Coordinates of C-alpha atoms and ligand atoms in Angstrom, one line a residue:
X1273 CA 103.1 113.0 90.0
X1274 CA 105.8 111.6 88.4
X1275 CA 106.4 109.4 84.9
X1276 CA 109.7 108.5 85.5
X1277 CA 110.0 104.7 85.9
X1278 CA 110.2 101.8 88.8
X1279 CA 113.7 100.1 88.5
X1280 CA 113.5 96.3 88.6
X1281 CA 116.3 94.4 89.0
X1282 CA 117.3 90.2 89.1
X1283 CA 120.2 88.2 88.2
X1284 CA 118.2 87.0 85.3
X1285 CA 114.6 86.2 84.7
X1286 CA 113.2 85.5 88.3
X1287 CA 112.4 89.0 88.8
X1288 CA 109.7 89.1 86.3
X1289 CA 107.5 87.2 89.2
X1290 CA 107.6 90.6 90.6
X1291 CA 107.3 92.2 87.7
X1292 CA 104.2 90.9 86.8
X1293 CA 102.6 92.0 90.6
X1294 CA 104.1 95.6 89.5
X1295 CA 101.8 95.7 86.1
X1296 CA 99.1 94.1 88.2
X1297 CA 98.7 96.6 90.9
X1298 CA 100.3 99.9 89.1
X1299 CA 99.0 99.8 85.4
X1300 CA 100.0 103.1 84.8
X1301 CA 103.6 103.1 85.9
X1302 CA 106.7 102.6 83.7
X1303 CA 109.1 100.2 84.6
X1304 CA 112.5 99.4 83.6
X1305 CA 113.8 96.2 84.1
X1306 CA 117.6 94.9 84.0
X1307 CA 118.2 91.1 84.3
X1308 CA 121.7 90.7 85.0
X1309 CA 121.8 87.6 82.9
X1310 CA 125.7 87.9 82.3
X1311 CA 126.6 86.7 85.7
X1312 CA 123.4 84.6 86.8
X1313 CA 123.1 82.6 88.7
X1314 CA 124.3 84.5 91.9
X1315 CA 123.2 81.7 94.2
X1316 CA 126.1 80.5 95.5
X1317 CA 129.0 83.2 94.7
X1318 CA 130.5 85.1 97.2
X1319 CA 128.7 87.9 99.7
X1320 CA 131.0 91.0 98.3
X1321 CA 130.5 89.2 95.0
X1322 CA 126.9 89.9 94.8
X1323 CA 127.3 92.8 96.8
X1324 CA 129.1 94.6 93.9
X1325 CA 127.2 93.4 90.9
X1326 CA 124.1 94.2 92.9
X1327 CA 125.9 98.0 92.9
X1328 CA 126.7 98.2 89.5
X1329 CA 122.8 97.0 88.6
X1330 CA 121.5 99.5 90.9
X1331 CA 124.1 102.6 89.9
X1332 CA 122.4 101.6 86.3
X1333 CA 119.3 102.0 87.0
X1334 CA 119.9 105.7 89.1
X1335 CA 121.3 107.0 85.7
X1336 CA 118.9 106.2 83.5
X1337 CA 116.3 108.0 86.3
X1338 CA 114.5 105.3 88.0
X1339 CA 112.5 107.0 91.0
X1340 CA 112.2 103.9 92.9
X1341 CA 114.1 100.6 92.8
X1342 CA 112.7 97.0 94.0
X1343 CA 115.8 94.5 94.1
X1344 CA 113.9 91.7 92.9
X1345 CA 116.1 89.1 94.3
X1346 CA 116.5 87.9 97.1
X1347 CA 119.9 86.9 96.8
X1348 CA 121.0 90.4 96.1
X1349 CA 118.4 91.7 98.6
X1350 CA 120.2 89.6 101.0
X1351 CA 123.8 90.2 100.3
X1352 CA 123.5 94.1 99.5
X1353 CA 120.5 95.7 100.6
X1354 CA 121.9 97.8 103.4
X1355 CA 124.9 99.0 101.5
X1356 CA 122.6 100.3 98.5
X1357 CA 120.2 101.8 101.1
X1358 CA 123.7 103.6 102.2
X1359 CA 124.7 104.5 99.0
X1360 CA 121.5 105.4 97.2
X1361 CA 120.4 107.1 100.3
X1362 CA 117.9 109.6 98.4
X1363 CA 116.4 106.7 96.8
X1364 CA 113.3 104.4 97.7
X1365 CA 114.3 100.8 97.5
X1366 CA 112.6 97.8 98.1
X1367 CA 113.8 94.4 98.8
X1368 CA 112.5 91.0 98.8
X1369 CA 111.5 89.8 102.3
X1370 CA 111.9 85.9 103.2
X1371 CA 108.0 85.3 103.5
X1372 CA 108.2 83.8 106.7
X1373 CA 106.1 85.8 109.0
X1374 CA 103.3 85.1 107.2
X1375 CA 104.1 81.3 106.4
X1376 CA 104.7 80.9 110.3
X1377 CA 101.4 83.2 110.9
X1378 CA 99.3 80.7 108.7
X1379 CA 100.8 77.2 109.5
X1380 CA 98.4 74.6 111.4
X1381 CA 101.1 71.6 111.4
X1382 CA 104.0 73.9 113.0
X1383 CA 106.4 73.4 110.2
X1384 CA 107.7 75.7 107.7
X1385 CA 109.2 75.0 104.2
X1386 CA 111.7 77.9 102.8
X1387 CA 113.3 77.3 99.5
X1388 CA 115.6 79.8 98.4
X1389 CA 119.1 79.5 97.3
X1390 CA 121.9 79.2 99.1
X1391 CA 123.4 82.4 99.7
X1392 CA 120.1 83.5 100.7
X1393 CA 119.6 81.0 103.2
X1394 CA 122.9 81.4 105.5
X1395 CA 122.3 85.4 105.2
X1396 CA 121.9 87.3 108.0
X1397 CA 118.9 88.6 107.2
X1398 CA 116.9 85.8 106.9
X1399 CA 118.3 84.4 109.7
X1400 CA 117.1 87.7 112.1
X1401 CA 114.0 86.3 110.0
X1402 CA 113.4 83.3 111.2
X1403 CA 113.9 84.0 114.5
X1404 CA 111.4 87.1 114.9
X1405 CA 108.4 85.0 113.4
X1406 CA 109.8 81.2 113.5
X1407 CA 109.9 81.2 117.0
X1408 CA 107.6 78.4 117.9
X1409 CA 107.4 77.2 114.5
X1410 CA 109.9 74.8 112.7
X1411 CA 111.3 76.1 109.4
X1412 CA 112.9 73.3 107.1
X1413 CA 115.1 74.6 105.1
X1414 CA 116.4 73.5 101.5
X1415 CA 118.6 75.4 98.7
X1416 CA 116.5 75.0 95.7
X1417 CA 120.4 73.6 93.4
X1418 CA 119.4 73.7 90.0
X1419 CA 116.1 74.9 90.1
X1420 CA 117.5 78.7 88.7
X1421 CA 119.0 77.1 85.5
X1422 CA 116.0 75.2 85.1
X1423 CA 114.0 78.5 84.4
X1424 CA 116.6 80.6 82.9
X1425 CA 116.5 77.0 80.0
X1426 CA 112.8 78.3 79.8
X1427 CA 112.3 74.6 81.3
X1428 CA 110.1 75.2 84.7
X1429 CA 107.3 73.3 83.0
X1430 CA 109.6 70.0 82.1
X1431 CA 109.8 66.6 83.5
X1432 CA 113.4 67.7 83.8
X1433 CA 112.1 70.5 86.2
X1434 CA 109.6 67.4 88.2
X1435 CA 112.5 65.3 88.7
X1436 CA 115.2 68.5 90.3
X1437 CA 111.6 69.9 92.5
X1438 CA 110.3 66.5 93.6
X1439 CA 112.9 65.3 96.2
X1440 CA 112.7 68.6 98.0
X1441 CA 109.0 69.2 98.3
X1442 CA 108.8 65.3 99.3
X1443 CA 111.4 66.1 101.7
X1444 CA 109.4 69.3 103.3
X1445 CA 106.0 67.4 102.7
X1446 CA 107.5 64.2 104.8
X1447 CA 108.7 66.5 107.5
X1448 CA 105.3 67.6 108.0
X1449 CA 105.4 71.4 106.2
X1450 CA 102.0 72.7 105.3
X1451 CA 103.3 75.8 104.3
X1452 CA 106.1 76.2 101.5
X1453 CA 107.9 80.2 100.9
X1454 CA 108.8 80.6 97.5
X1455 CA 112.5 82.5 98.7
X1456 CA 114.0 83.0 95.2
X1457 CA 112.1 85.1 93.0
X1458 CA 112.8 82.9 90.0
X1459 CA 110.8 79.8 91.9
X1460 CA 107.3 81.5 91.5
X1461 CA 107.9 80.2 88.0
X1462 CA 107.9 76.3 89.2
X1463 CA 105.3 76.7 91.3
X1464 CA 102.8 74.5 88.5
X1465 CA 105.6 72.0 89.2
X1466 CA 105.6 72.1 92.9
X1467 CA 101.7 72.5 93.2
X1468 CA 101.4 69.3 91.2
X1469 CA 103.9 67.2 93.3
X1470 CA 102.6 68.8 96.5
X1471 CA 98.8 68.1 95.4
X1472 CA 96.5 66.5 98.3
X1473 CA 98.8 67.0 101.2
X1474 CA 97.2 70.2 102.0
X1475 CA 100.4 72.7 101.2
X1476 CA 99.9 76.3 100.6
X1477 CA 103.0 78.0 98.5
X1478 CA 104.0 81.2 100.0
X1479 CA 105.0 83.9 97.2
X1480 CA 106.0 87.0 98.6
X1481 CA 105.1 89.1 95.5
X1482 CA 101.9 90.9 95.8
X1483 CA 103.0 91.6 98.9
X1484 CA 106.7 93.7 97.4
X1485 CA 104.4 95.4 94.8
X1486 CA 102.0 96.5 97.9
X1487 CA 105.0 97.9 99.5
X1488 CA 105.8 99.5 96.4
X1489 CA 102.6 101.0 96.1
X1490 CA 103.0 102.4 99.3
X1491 CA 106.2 104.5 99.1
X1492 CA 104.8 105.7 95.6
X1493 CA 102.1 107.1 97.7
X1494 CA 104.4 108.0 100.9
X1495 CA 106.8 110.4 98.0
X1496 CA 103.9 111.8 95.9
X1497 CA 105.9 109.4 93.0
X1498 CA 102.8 108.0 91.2
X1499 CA 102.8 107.9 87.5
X1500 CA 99.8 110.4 86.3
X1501 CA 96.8 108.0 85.8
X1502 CA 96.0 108.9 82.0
X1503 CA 99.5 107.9 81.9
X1504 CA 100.9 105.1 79.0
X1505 CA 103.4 103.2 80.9
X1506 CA 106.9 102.5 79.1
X1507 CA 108.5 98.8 79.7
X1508 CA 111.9 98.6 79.2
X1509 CA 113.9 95.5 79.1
X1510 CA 118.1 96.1 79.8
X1511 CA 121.1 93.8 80.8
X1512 CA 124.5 92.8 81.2
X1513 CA 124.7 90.0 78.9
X1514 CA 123.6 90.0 75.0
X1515 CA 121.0 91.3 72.9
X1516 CA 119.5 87.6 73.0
X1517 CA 119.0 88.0 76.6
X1518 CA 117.3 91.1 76.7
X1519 CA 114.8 89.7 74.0
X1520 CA 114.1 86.7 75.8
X1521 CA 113.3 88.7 79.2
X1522 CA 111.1 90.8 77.0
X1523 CA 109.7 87.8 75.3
X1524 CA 109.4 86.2 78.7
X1525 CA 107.8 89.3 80.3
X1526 CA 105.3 89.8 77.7
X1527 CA 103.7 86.1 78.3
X1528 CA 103.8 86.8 82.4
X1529 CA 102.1 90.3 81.7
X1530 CA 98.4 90.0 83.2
X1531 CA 97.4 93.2 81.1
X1532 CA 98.4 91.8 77.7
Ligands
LIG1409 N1 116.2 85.4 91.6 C1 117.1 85.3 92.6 C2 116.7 85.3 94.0 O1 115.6 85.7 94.2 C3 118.5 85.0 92.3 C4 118.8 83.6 91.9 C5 120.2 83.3 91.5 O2 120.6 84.1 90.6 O3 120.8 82.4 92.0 O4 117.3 84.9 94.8

């Protein structure tokens, strides 16, 4: 048993789509959660960019005694995951996985929609994705530009958000996609949006969530690290910008939170 808490981490608010799969499936555990927020969105910055403020994030959570970390981005997951398995070697972490396999697994039309952003798209990682599982499959791409800001604006349900989703789901829904992957943890968010505009062509949206807090779930199990199950689970909210910013990803957490 152990009461020490999951680390979370995002550039911003996306990561709370995770979060919410964490409270979901692991009532009992603590979690403490840093949105970045000072340096979101990390899209479109730099590899060794993202790499280090995915480092500093992660070398936060360590000190303050996380006993697991999910990078719940897959931005960061892309640009940094090996190097913080390196470095926090002693650590469990988890990443976000492109949902591809079972997108590609589940498609009847052949054709595959990933939106992510764009770092995460020309990574390496989900290109050694795409072409384990995508094999026989076409995968249409698109960098979701904009949609980040959108949700960080607490604006996901606006016709602002409809207008910057519309032309790409079109797009995939024209090229004959049935199966959209949420790649960007902040997307999960629009997916009201995207259902709605992708209504009556037959389109499942792939969020790879449940399936990260499974994983989690599993190495609690693998290290003996579960919470006690009388256990009252502590959520903490930190980041790197202002006090603001932490108070709207509690504010924001506590209307995702399936137990409240
Ligand atoms: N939520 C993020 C992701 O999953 C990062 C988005 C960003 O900051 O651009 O990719």
């Amino acid at each position: 048993m152990n009461d020490s808490p999951i680390g979370v981490y995002d550039s911003g608010l996306g990561g709370l789509t995770v979060w919410r799969e964490l409270r979901r499936l692991l009532p009992h555990e603590s979690l403490l959660f840093l949105g970045d927020g000072k340096n979101c969105p990390y899209g479109a910055r730099p590899r060794e960019e993202i790499c280090y403020l995915a480092d500093e994030a992660v070398g936060r959570l360590v000190a303050l005694g996380c006993k697991l970390i999910v990078v719940a981005c897959n931005t960061a997951t892309a640009a940094a995951i090996d190097f913080l398995r390196a470095k926090y070697a002693s650590l469990p972490i988890v990443g976000m996985e492109p949902a591809v396999k079972p997108a590609c697994l589940h498609t009847r039309s052949g054709v595959v929609g990933v939106l992510a952003t764009e770092r995460s798209l020309d990574g390496e990682l989900f290109r050694r994705t795409a072409a384990r599982y995508g094999r026989d499959v076409e995968i249409v791409t698109l960098p979701g530009r904009g949609f980040v800001e959108l949700v960080e604006s607490d604006l996901e349900d606006s016709p602002a958000a409809e207008a910057c989703v519309r032309p790409l789901v079109e797009e995939m829904i024209g090229r004959g996609a049935d199966q959209i992957v949420l790649g960007c943890t902040h997307y999960p968010f629009l997916r009201a949006t995207i259902e709605r505009i992708a209504a009556g062509h037959g389109v499942e949206i792939v969020d790879p969530s449940p399936a990260v807090a499974r994983r989690v779930e599993q190495l609690l199990d693998q290290g003996a690290l579960r919470a006690a199950p009388d256990a009252e689970p502590v959520l903490e909210f930190i980041t790197f910008a202002d006090e603001d910013y932490r108070l709207k990803l509690k504010r924001k957490a506590e209307a995702v939170d399936p137990l409240r």
